Amino acid sequence: MSEQEEDHLVLPVSHPSPGAMGPTGYWRNFKPVIDQEKCIKCLLCWLFCPEGTIIRHEDNSVSVDYDYCKGCGVCANECPVNAIKMVPEGEEQ
Amino acid sequence: MVNIKELPSKTLLMPGNAACPGCPETLGLRYVSMALGDKAVLVIPAGCSSVIQGIYPKSGIGFPILNIVFAAAASAASGLARAYKIRGLEDAQVVVWAGDGGTGDIGIQALSGAAERNENIIYICVDNEAYMNTGIQRSSLTPYGAWTTTTWTGKKEHKKDVPLIMIAHGAPYVATASVGFPTDFIEKLRRAASIKGLKYIHLHAPCPVGWRFDPSKTVEVAKLAVQTGIWVLYEYRGGVFRISPLSRPYAKKERRKPLKEYLKLQGRFRHLGEDDVKVLEAYIEERWKLYLNMEKTLGSKAT
Ligand SMILES: Cc1ncc(C[n+]2csc(CCOP(=O)(O)OP(=O)(O)O)c2C)c(N)n1
Ligand code: SF4
Ligand code: SF4
Ligand code: SF4
Ligand SMILES: [Mg+2]
């Protein structure tokens, strides 16, 4: 973009981007830890995570985006086989 | 039927937004993204979803958004939809995403006008049953008995039935949905997108902050609302009224879970006495009777 074009950018248009509120992982008191052995790849945690921080992989296995996961615990509450434990921050194995 | 595994992984709801943990509005926005993808253009009046977007220069919601004053959501959306049409951008879906306060109280005249003119928009009311963004004040959609900061001893009036008001407008599509049943909501959104004219979807959205429950229980509380029969999923389409399959079992009172299972999870109902619970139970019965009668009289074109 030329300097001249930049001068005309007066509209305060925000751009979609992760972390509009910073690294919200710092909000967490409890951290979801997934037991991959127990997981049946049903994707319910991915579907119900209010934040979209359950990452869904090609083979439908799942992991957590800890940079932004707010630790609400919905994923652990909805997992049908209890494969997700909420562990106090700083106490994980 | 919507298959979870076939839903797109890409989401327009950005992680690291400003919503509280366990927020039903971000949950709902993820489903809108899964259903409509980047065809949707959102019109958002004031409410939590205005704030969830976060702080300039970033935005926590990836849809194009027109943030607008309360009273003008449906009229601004009407204008946008007409402008897109004139420009030949026929596949853009203009979607209003408004709260219960923004819909049932402050924006209802613009919504009514848009419905009467049958504007080509999808209007979603994301109903967390109070004015959450300003600190939990009662709205006309707060249910009987619920504590809010303006109903300290519990609200004395019942919840306003906005979807019924929309049916009375003769809108081509009216449906109820819940964040606890995303496949049903996504199916309804996709159906709405295929219909011309005003589509109204009322999304039940339990809020951990305002309803006083643990944020891990957002989906559980949403499901219990349907399973106890206090929230009924239905569809009104082309003049035909139908209870949705996920709510069908609860037409029979015996099949419903006890209302107390729903109430006891929520601090906003902690002070309720037996008499209050009876009032709510009677309300549920009366609603179901009405909906089943509507299905009888307005369900004939189906089968
Ligand atoms: C005309 C006007 N009145 C009041 C407000 C203050 N206000 C901003 S958000 C809000 C609450 C909206 O409640 P609701 O529509 O239910 O959405 P929620 O915050 O619950 O998502 C209020 C009262 C405003 N922005 N404009
Ligand atoms: S704890 Fe909440 S935000 Fe974190 S991954 Fe689970 S559902 Fe998502
Ligand atoms: S809900 Fe549980 S079983 Fe299903 S994908 Fe998530 S962790 Fe695996
Ligand atoms: S108050 Fe409720 S609806 Fe509003 S951002 Fe917080 S959790 Fe979401
Ligand atoms: Mg509200």
Short mmCIF file of C-alpha atoms and ligand atoms in Angstrom, two decimals:
data_model
loop_
_atom_site.label_atom_id
_atom_site.label_comp_id
_atom_site.label_asym_id
_atom_site.label_seq_id
_atom_site.Cartn_x
_atom_site.Cartn_y
_atom_site.Cartn_z
CA MET A 1 0.00 0.00 0.00
CA SER A 2 1.37 3.43 -0.94
CA GLU A 3 1.79 6.21 1.61
CA GLN A 4 -0.82 8.21 -0.21
CA GLU A 5 -3.35 5.37 0.09
CA GLU A 6 -2.53 5.00 3.77
CA ASP A 7 -3.26 8.69 4.31
CA HIS A 8 -6.79 8.06 3.14
CA LEU A 9 -7.40 5.22 5.60
CA VAL A 10 -9.56 7.08 8.03
CA LEU A 11 -12.23 4.46 8.72
CA PRO A 12 -11.50 2.58 11.95
CA VAL A 13 -12.26 -0.85 10.47
CA SER A 14 -11.18 -3.74 12.69
CA HIS A 15 -9.85 -6.90 11.13
CA PRO A 16 -10.83 -10.37 12.30
CA SER A 17 -7.98 -11.94 14.14
CA PRO A 18 -7.41 -14.27 17.08
CA GLY A 19 -6.64 -12.53 20.35
CA ALA A 20 -8.77 -9.40 19.95
CA MET A 21 -8.73 -9.40 23.75
CA GLY A 22 -5.15 -10.60 24.09
CA PRO A 23 -3.96 -14.09 25.09
CA THR A 24 -7.13 -15.11 26.95
CA GLY A 25 -5.47 -18.33 28.09
CA TYR A 26 -4.29 -16.23 31.05
CA TRP A 27 -7.92 -16.06 32.24
CA ARG A 28 -7.87 -19.78 33.00
CA ASN A 29 -7.98 -21.24 36.51
CA PHE A 30 -8.48 -24.79 35.30
CA LYS A 31 -7.02 -26.29 32.19
CA PRO A 32 -8.65 -29.00 30.06
CA VAL A 33 -6.36 -32.00 29.55
CA ILE A 34 -7.42 -34.59 26.96
CA ASP A 35 -6.71 -38.29 27.48
CA GLN A 36 -6.08 -39.37 23.87
CA GLU A 37 -6.38 -43.06 24.82
CA LYS A 38 -9.93 -42.56 26.04
CA CYS A 39 -11.03 -40.21 23.24
CA ILE A 40 -13.48 -41.74 20.74
CA LYS A 41 -13.17 -38.81 18.28
CA CYS A 42 -16.85 -37.92 18.48
CA LEU A 43 -16.06 -34.17 18.09
CA LEU A 44 -18.65 -33.11 20.68
CA CYS A 45 -16.04 -31.08 22.59
CA TRP A 46 -15.12 -29.33 19.32
CA LEU A 47 -18.78 -28.65 18.56
CA PHE A 48 -19.60 -27.28 22.02
CA CYS A 49 -16.47 -25.26 22.85
CA PRO A 50 -17.81 -21.68 23.09
CA GLU A 51 -14.40 -20.29 22.19
CA GLY A 52 -13.46 -22.49 19.26
CA THR A 53 -10.27 -23.51 21.03
CA ILE A 54 -10.69 -27.23 20.57
CA ILE A 55 -8.57 -27.89 17.50
CA ARG A 56 -9.94 -30.53 15.20
CA HIS A 57 -7.33 -32.52 13.26
CA GLU A 58 -7.59 -34.37 9.91
CA ASP A 59 -8.35 -37.69 11.61
CA ASN A 60 -10.94 -36.05 13.91
CA SER A 61 -8.66 -36.27 16.90
CA VAL A 62 -8.71 -33.13 19.04
CA SER A 63 -6.32 -30.93 21.00
CA VAL A 64 -6.58 -27.66 22.91
CA ASP A 65 -5.38 -24.21 21.85
CA TYR A 66 -4.04 -23.17 25.26
CA ASP A 67 -3.12 -19.67 24.08
CA TYR A 68 -6.79 -18.72 24.06
CA CYS A 69 -8.78 -21.46 25.90
CA LYS A 70 -10.56 -19.66 28.76
CA GLY A 71 -10.97 -22.79 30.88
CA CYS A 72 -14.77 -22.75 31.01
CA GLY A 73 -14.96 -26.55 31.24
CA VAL A 74 -17.83 -27.03 28.77
CA CYS A 75 -15.70 -29.53 26.79
CA ALA A 76 -15.07 -31.67 29.89
CA ASN A 77 -18.73 -31.45 30.88
CA GLU A 78 -19.93 -32.58 27.44
CA CYS A 79 -17.39 -35.32 26.66
CA PRO A 80 -19.45 -38.55 26.66
CA VAL A 81 -16.54 -40.75 27.80
CA ASN A 82 -14.95 -38.36 30.35
CA ALA A 83 -11.76 -38.10 28.33
CA ILE A 84 -11.24 -34.48 29.39
CA LYS A 85 -10.14 -33.55 32.90
CA MET A 86 -10.07 -30.00 34.25
CA VAL A 87 -6.75 -29.69 36.06
CA PRO A 88 -5.88 -26.66 38.26
CA GLU A 89 -3.43 -24.41 36.38
CA GLY A 90 0.15 -25.11 37.37
CA GLU A 91 -0.66 -28.54 38.77
CA GLU A 92 -0.60 -30.58 35.57
CA GLN A 93 1.66 -33.61 35.53
CA MET B 1 -30.02 -34.17 9.18
CA VAL B 2 -26.77 -32.37 9.89
CA ASN B 3 -23.79 -34.66 10.46
CA ILE B 4 -21.24 -33.24 12.93
CA LYS B 5 -18.28 -34.69 11.02
CA GLU B 6 -19.33 -32.88 7.85
CA LEU B 7 -19.45 -29.46 9.47
CA PRO B 8 -16.67 -27.08 8.36
CA SER B 9 -13.67 -26.75 10.69
CA LYS B 10 -13.14 -23.15 9.70
CA THR B 11 -14.86 -20.76 12.06
CA LEU B 12 -15.48 -17.04 11.79
CA LEU B 13 -15.65 -16.72 15.57
CA MET B 14 -12.11 -15.86 16.57
CA PRO B 15 -10.57 -17.33 19.74
CA GLY B 16 -9.29 -14.80 22.24
CA ASN B 17 -12.39 -12.60 21.94
CA ALA B 18 -13.89 -10.61 24.80
CA ALA B 19 -16.72 -12.99 25.78
CA CYS B 20 -16.90 -14.47 29.29
CA PRO B 21 -15.90 -18.15 29.64
CA GLY B 22 -18.81 -20.43 28.70
CA CYS B 23 -20.56 -17.74 26.64
CA PRO B 24 -23.67 -18.89 24.74
CA GLU B 25 -23.42 -16.01 22.25
CA THR B 26 -20.00 -17.09 20.94
CA LEU B 27 -21.34 -20.63 20.81
CA GLY B 28 -24.27 -19.42 18.69
CA LEU B 29 -21.99 -17.39 16.43
CA ARG B 30 -19.85 -20.46 15.77
CA TYR B 31 -23.00 -22.28 14.60
CA VAL B 32 -24.01 -19.37 12.37
CA SER B 33 -20.54 -19.59 10.85
CA MET B 34 -20.85 -23.36 10.36
CA ALA B 35 -24.29 -22.97 8.75
CA LEU B 36 -23.83 -19.94 6.51
CA GLY B 37 -20.05 -19.50 6.23
CA ASP B 38 -18.84 -16.28 4.68
CA LYS B 39 -22.15 -15.64 2.92
CA ALA B 40 -23.46 -14.03 6.11
CA VAL B 41 -23.27 -10.30 6.78
CA LEU B 42 -24.17 -9.49 10.38
CA VAL B 43 -26.13 -6.56 11.71
CA ILE B 44 -25.59 -6.30 15.48
CA PRO B 45 -27.42 -3.89 17.77
CA ALA B 46 -25.95 -3.11 21.20
CA GLY B 47 -25.44 -6.10 23.47
CA CYS B 48 -22.79 -8.58 24.55
CA SER B 49 -22.01 -9.42 20.92
CA SER B 50 -21.01 -5.80 20.28
CA VAL B 51 -18.43 -6.12 23.02
CA ILE B 52 -17.31 -9.67 22.20
CA GLN B 53 -15.79 -8.21 19.01
CA GLY B 54 -13.01 -6.77 21.20
CA ILE B 55 -10.83 -3.76 20.67
CA TYR B 56 -9.62 -2.06 17.46
CA PRO B 57 -7.57 -2.95 15.38
CA LYS B 58 -8.61 -6.58 15.87
CA SER B 59 -12.09 -8.07 15.79
CA GLY B 60 -13.14 -11.26 17.57
CA ILE B 61 -15.91 -11.93 15.04
CA GLY B 62 -14.88 -12.62 11.46
CA PHE B 63 -18.13 -11.81 9.68
CA PRO B 64 -18.56 -8.43 8.04
CA ILE B 65 -20.50 -6.57 10.74
CA LEU B 66 -22.64 -3.47 10.79
CA ASN B 67 -22.88 -2.37 14.42
CA ILE B 68 -26.04 -0.34 14.81
CA VAL B 69 -28.31 1.28 17.38
CA PHE B 70 -30.95 -0.86 19.07
CA ALA B 71 -34.02 0.59 17.39
CA ALA B 72 -32.63 0.25 13.86
CA ALA B 73 -31.33 -3.33 13.54
CA ALA B 74 -34.14 -4.70 11.39
CA SER B 75 -34.48 -1.51 9.32
CA ALA B 76 -30.70 -1.27 8.68
CA ALA B 77 -30.73 -4.94 7.67
CA SER B 78 -33.66 -4.27 5.32
CA GLY B 79 -31.67 -1.53 3.62
CA LEU B 80 -28.56 -3.69 3.37
CA ALA B 81 -30.50 -6.59 1.84
CA ARG B 82 -32.08 -4.28 -0.74
CA ALA B 83 -28.72 -2.71 -1.57
CA TYR B 84 -27.13 -6.13 -2.09
CA LYS B 85 -30.01 -7.07 -4.37
CA ILE B 86 -29.62 -3.92 -6.48
CA ARG B 87 -25.90 -4.63 -6.78
CA GLY B 88 -26.63 -8.17 -7.89
CA LEU B 89 -25.00 -9.74 -4.83
CA GLU B 90 -27.88 -12.19 -4.46
CA ASP B 91 -26.10 -14.78 -2.36
CA ALA B 92 -25.18 -12.44 0.50
CA GLN B 93 -27.26 -13.36 3.56
CA VAL B 94 -28.10 -10.41 5.75
CA VAL B 95 -28.43 -11.67 9.31
CA VAL B 96 -29.52 -9.64 12.31
CA TRP B 97 -27.93 -10.96 15.52
CA ALA B 98 -29.77 -9.26 18.36
CA GLY B 99 -30.34 -9.94 22.05
CA ASP B 100 -33.65 -10.51 23.81
CA GLY B 101 -33.71 -6.91 25.03
CA GLY B 102 -32.76 -5.67 21.58
CA THR B 103 -35.49 -7.79 20.00
CA GLY B 104 -38.44 -8.09 22.37
CA ASP B 105 -38.26 -4.60 23.87
CA ILE B 106 -36.25 -1.99 21.99
CA GLY B 107 -36.12 -3.28 18.41
CA ILE B 108 -39.56 -4.78 18.07
CA GLN B 109 -41.11 -2.00 16.02
CA ALA B 110 -38.40 -2.16 13.35
CA LEU B 111 -38.65 -5.95 13.36
CA SER B 112 -42.43 -5.77 13.02
CA GLY B 113 -42.08 -3.34 10.12
CA ALA B 114 -39.53 -5.53 8.36
CA ALA B 115 -41.78 -8.56 8.80
CA GLU B 116 -44.80 -6.70 7.46
CA ARG B 117 -42.77 -5.67 4.39
CA ASN B 118 -41.38 -9.22 4.24
CA GLU B 119 -37.79 -8.04 3.84
CA ASN B 120 -35.32 -10.68 2.72
CA ILE B 121 -33.34 -11.09 5.95
CA ILE B 122 -32.66 -13.67 8.63
CA TYR B 123 -33.34 -12.24 12.08
CA ILE B 124 -31.84 -14.20 14.98
CA CYS B 125 -32.77 -13.31 18.53
CA VAL B 126 -30.05 -14.66 20.83
CA ASP B 127 -32.08 -14.95 24.00
CA ASN B 128 -30.16 -14.99 27.28
CA GLU B 129 -33.29 -13.73 29.03
CA ALA B 130 -31.98 -10.38 30.29
CA TYR B 131 -29.91 -7.31 29.39
CA MET B 132 -26.58 -8.97 30.11
CA ASN B 133 -24.15 -6.49 28.65
CA THR B 134 -25.25 -3.73 31.01
CA GLY B 135 -25.32 -5.94 34.10
CA ILE B 136 -28.31 -8.32 34.12
CA GLN B 137 -31.42 -6.13 33.99
CA ARG B 138 -34.80 -7.78 33.33
CA SER B 139 -36.22 -7.73 29.82
CA SER B 140 -39.69 -8.70 28.66
CA LEU B 141 -38.14 -12.08 27.84
CA THR B 142 -36.89 -12.77 31.38
CA PRO B 143 -38.98 -15.67 32.70
CA TYR B 144 -41.31 -15.57 35.71
CA GLY B 145 -39.50 -15.89 39.02
CA ALA B 146 -36.00 -15.09 37.76
CA TRP B 147 -33.76 -12.81 39.80
CA THR B 148 -32.12 -9.95 37.90
CA THR B 149 -30.59 -6.73 39.25
CA THR B 150 -33.96 -5.03 38.59
CA THR B 151 -36.12 -7.90 39.89
CA TRP B 152 -34.53 -8.62 43.28
CA THR B 153 -37.36 -10.78 44.50
CA GLY B 154 -37.99 -12.50 41.19
CA LYS B 155 -39.81 -11.26 38.09
CA LYS B 156 -43.57 -11.20 38.44
CA GLU B 157 -44.49 -11.44 34.76
CA HIS B 158 -44.08 -14.29 32.29
CA LYS B 159 -41.74 -14.33 29.31
CA LYS B 160 -43.01 -12.57 26.19
CA ASP B 161 -43.52 -15.08 23.37
CA VAL B 162 -41.77 -13.25 20.52
CA PRO B 163 -41.74 -16.15 18.02
CA LEU B 164 -45.54 -16.33 18.30
CA ILE B 165 -45.70 -12.61 17.55
CA MET B 166 -43.63 -13.29 14.43
CA ILE B 167 -45.97 -16.10 13.39
CA ALA B 168 -48.84 -13.64 13.77
CA HIS B 169 -47.05 -11.48 11.18
CA GLY B 170 -47.33 -14.38 8.74
CA ALA B 171 -43.56 -14.49 8.21
CA PRO B 172 -42.56 -17.23 5.76
CA TYR B 173 -40.25 -18.85 8.31
CA VAL B 174 -40.23 -18.78 12.11
CA ALA B 175 -38.32 -21.25 14.25
CA THR B 176 -37.06 -21.75 17.78
CA ALA B 177 -33.64 -23.24 18.51
CA SER B 178 -31.17 -23.77 21.36
CA VAL B 179 -27.40 -23.55 21.73
CA GLY B 180 -27.66 -27.00 23.36
CA PHE B 181 -28.83 -28.53 20.06
CA PRO B 182 -26.52 -27.15 17.37
CA THR B 183 -27.40 -29.60 14.61
CA ASP B 184 -31.06 -28.55 14.85
CA PHE B 185 -30.09 -24.86 14.85
CA ILE B 186 -27.73 -25.28 11.87
CA GLU B 187 -30.39 -27.19 9.93
CA LYS B 188 -32.91 -24.43 10.62
CA LEU B 189 -30.42 -21.73 9.58
CA ARG B 190 -29.72 -23.50 6.30
CA ARG B 191 -33.42 -23.90 5.63
CA ALA B 192 -33.98 -20.23 6.44
CA ALA B 193 -31.21 -19.28 4.00
CA SER B 194 -33.06 -21.07 1.19
CA ILE B 195 -36.30 -19.13 1.74
CA LYS B 196 -37.04 -15.64 0.41
CA GLY B 197 -38.54 -13.08 2.77
CA LEU B 198 -38.30 -12.58 6.51
CA LYS B 199 -36.93 -15.51 8.47
CA TYR B 200 -37.03 -15.32 12.27
CA ILE B 201 -35.08 -17.73 14.49
CA HIS B 202 -35.26 -17.49 18.26
CA LEU B 203 -32.16 -19.01 19.88
CA HIS B 204 -32.30 -19.95 23.56
CA ALA B 205 -28.91 -19.04 25.06
CA PRO B 206 -28.25 -19.77 28.77
CA CYS B 207 -25.73 -17.27 30.16
CA PRO B 208 -23.57 -18.42 33.11
CA VAL B 209 -23.00 -14.87 34.33
CA GLY B 210 -26.61 -13.69 34.38
CA TRP B 211 -28.25 -16.97 35.27
CA ARG B 212 -25.71 -17.72 37.97
CA PHE B 213 -24.43 -21.16 36.99
CA ASP B 214 -20.95 -22.60 36.50
CA PRO B 215 -19.61 -21.79 33.00
CA SER B 216 -19.05 -25.49 32.31
CA LYS B 217 -22.84 -25.96 32.36
CA THR B 218 -23.92 -23.73 29.46
CA VAL B 219 -24.80 -26.64 27.18
CA GLU B 220 -26.21 -28.76 30.02
CA VAL B 221 -28.60 -26.00 31.09
CA ALA B 222 -29.62 -25.40 27.47
CA LYS B 223 -30.43 -29.08 27.01
CA LEU B 224 -32.36 -29.23 30.28
CA ALA B 225 -34.55 -26.33 29.15
CA VAL B 226 -35.72 -28.47 26.23
CA GLN B 227 -35.89 -31.72 28.23
CA THR B 228 -38.05 -30.16 30.95
CA GLY B 229 -40.30 -28.63 28.30
CA ILE B 230 -39.78 -25.02 29.37
CA TRP B 231 -38.19 -24.29 25.98
CA VAL B 232 -39.92 -25.84 22.97
CA LEU B 233 -38.23 -26.34 19.60
CA TYR B 234 -40.55 -25.82 16.66
CA GLU B 235 -40.76 -24.58 13.12
CA TYR B 236 -43.39 -22.57 11.27
CA ARG B 237 -42.83 -22.71 7.56
CA GLY B 238 -45.15 -21.75 4.74
CA GLY B 239 -48.10 -21.65 7.11
CA VAL B 240 -47.36 -25.06 8.62
CA PHE B 241 -46.52 -25.35 12.32
CA ARG B 242 -44.49 -28.32 13.53
CA ILE B 243 -42.88 -29.31 16.81
CA SER B 244 -39.25 -30.23 15.99
CA PRO B 245 -38.18 -33.88 16.45
CA LEU B 246 -35.86 -33.00 19.39
CA SER B 247 -38.78 -31.54 21.36
CA ARG B 248 -41.40 -34.05 20.20
CA PRO B 249 -40.93 -36.51 23.11
CA TYR B 250 -41.69 -33.75 25.64
CA ALA B 251 -45.18 -33.17 24.27
CA LYS B 252 -46.03 -35.92 26.76
CA LYS B 253 -45.80 -34.52 30.26
CA GLU B 254 -44.57 -37.86 31.68
CA ARG B 255 -41.55 -37.80 29.37
CA ARG B 256 -40.35 -34.40 30.60
CA LYS B 257 -37.60 -34.15 33.20
CA PRO B 258 -38.73 -32.50 36.46
CA LEU B 259 -38.54 -28.70 36.10
CA LYS B 260 -36.55 -28.52 39.34
CA GLU B 261 -33.57 -30.17 37.63
CA TYR B 262 -33.40 -27.11 35.39
CA LEU B 263 -34.10 -24.56 38.12
CA LYS B 264 -31.68 -25.92 40.73
CA LEU B 265 -28.61 -25.39 38.52
CA GLN B 266 -29.33 -21.67 38.31
CA GLY B 267 -28.71 -19.17 41.08
CA ARG B 268 -31.27 -16.78 39.55
CA PHE B 269 -34.01 -19.19 40.71
CA ARG B 270 -32.51 -19.99 44.12
CA HIS B 271 -35.14 -18.05 46.07
CA LEU B 272 -38.14 -19.72 44.40
CA GLY B 273 -40.77 -21.27 46.66
CA GLU B 274 -43.00 -24.25 45.83
CA ASP B 275 -45.77 -21.91 44.70
CA ASP B 276 -43.46 -20.21 42.22
CA VAL B 277 -42.41 -23.56 40.79
CA LYS B 278 -46.11 -24.42 40.37
CA VAL B 279 -46.66 -21.15 38.48
CA LEU B 280 -43.85 -22.07 36.10
CA GLU B 281 -45.12 -25.64 35.70
CA ALA B 282 -48.59 -24.37 34.87
CA TYR B 283 -47.05 -21.97 32.35
CA ILE B 284 -45.21 -24.86 30.66
CA GLU B 285 -48.45 -26.86 30.44
CA GLU B 286 -50.34 -23.93 28.98
CA ARG B 287 -47.61 -23.25 26.36
CA TRP B 288 -47.51 -26.88 25.28
CA LYS B 289 -51.29 -26.98 24.98
CA LEU B 290 -51.15 -23.93 22.74
CA TYR B 291 -48.34 -25.28 20.54
CA LEU B 292 -49.99 -28.68 20.17
CA ASN B 293 -53.24 -26.98 19.21
CA MET B 294 -51.38 -24.86 16.70
CA GLU B 295 -49.85 -27.98 15.25
CA LYS B 296 -53.31 -29.48 14.92
CA THR B 297 -54.80 -26.47 13.17
CA LEU B 298 -51.71 -25.25 11.26
CA GLY B 299 -50.07 -28.62 10.62
CA SER B 300 -52.45 -29.94 7.99
CA LYS B 301 -50.34 -29.19 4.91
CA ALA B 302 -47.57 -31.45 6.23
CA THR B 303 -47.55 -35.31 6.52
C1 LIG C 1 -30.94 3.12 23.15
C2 LIG C 1 -29.99 2.45 24.07
N1 LIG C 1 -30.37 2.16 25.33
C3 LIG C 1 -29.52 1.51 26.16
C4 LIG C 1 -28.28 1.12 25.74
C5 LIG C 1 -27.35 0.39 26.70
N2 LIG C 1 -27.24 -1.02 26.39
C6 LIG C 1 -26.19 -1.51 25.69
S1 LIG C 1 -26.20 -3.18 25.56
C7 LIG C 1 -27.60 -3.30 26.48
C8 LIG C 1 -28.17 -4.63 26.84
C9 LIG C 1 -28.73 -5.42 25.69
O1 LIG C 1 -29.40 -6.54 26.13
P1 LIG C 1 -29.78 -7.66 25.10
O2 LIG C 1 -30.36 -7.08 23.87
O3 LIG C 1 -30.61 -8.69 25.78
O4 LIG C 1 -28.37 -8.28 24.67
P2 LIG C 1 -27.29 -9.03 25.61
O5 LIG C 1 -26.38 -7.98 26.16
O6 LIG C 1 -28.03 -9.75 26.67
O7 LIG C 1 -26.58 -9.93 24.66
C10 LIG C 1 -28.06 -2.02 26.87
C11 LIG C 1 -29.25 -1.77 27.68
C12 LIG C 1 -27.91 1.42 24.42
N3 LIG C 1 -26.72 1.04 23.93
N4 LIG C 1 -28.78 2.08 23.61
S1 SF4 C 2 -12.26 -25.27 28.63
FE1 SF4 C 2 -13.83 -24.11 27.49
S2 SF4 C 2 -12.65 -22.73 26.17
FE2 SF4 C 2 -11.22 -24.30 26.88
S3 SF4 C 2 -11.27 -25.85 25.27
FE3 SF4 C 2 -12.77 -26.49 26.84
S4 SF4 C 2 -14.71 -25.67 26.11
FE4 SF4 C 2 -13.09 -24.59 24.99
S1 SF4 C 3 -15.82 -35.12 23.43
FE1 SF4 C 3 -14.34 -36.52 24.39
S2 SF4 C 3 -14.43 -38.35 23.14
FE2 SF4 C 3 -15.40 -36.76 21.94
S3 SF4 C 3 -13.72 -35.93 20.68
FE3 SF4 C 3 -13.79 -34.69 22.57
S4 SF4 C 3 -12.32 -35.66 23.96
FE4 SF4 C 3 -12.76 -37.12 22.32
S1 SF4 C 4 -22.70 -11.94 30.03
FE1 SF4 C 4 -23.35 -13.93 29.21
S2 SF4 C 4 -23.94 -13.57 27.08
FE2 SF4 C 4 -22.73 -11.79 27.78
S3 SF4 C 4 -20.60 -12.23 27.15
FE3 SF4 C 4 -20.83 -12.96 29.27
S4 SF4 C 4 -21.46 -15.13 29.08
FE4 SF4 C 4 -21.76 -14.15 27.06
MG MG C 5 -29.97 -10.50 26.57
#
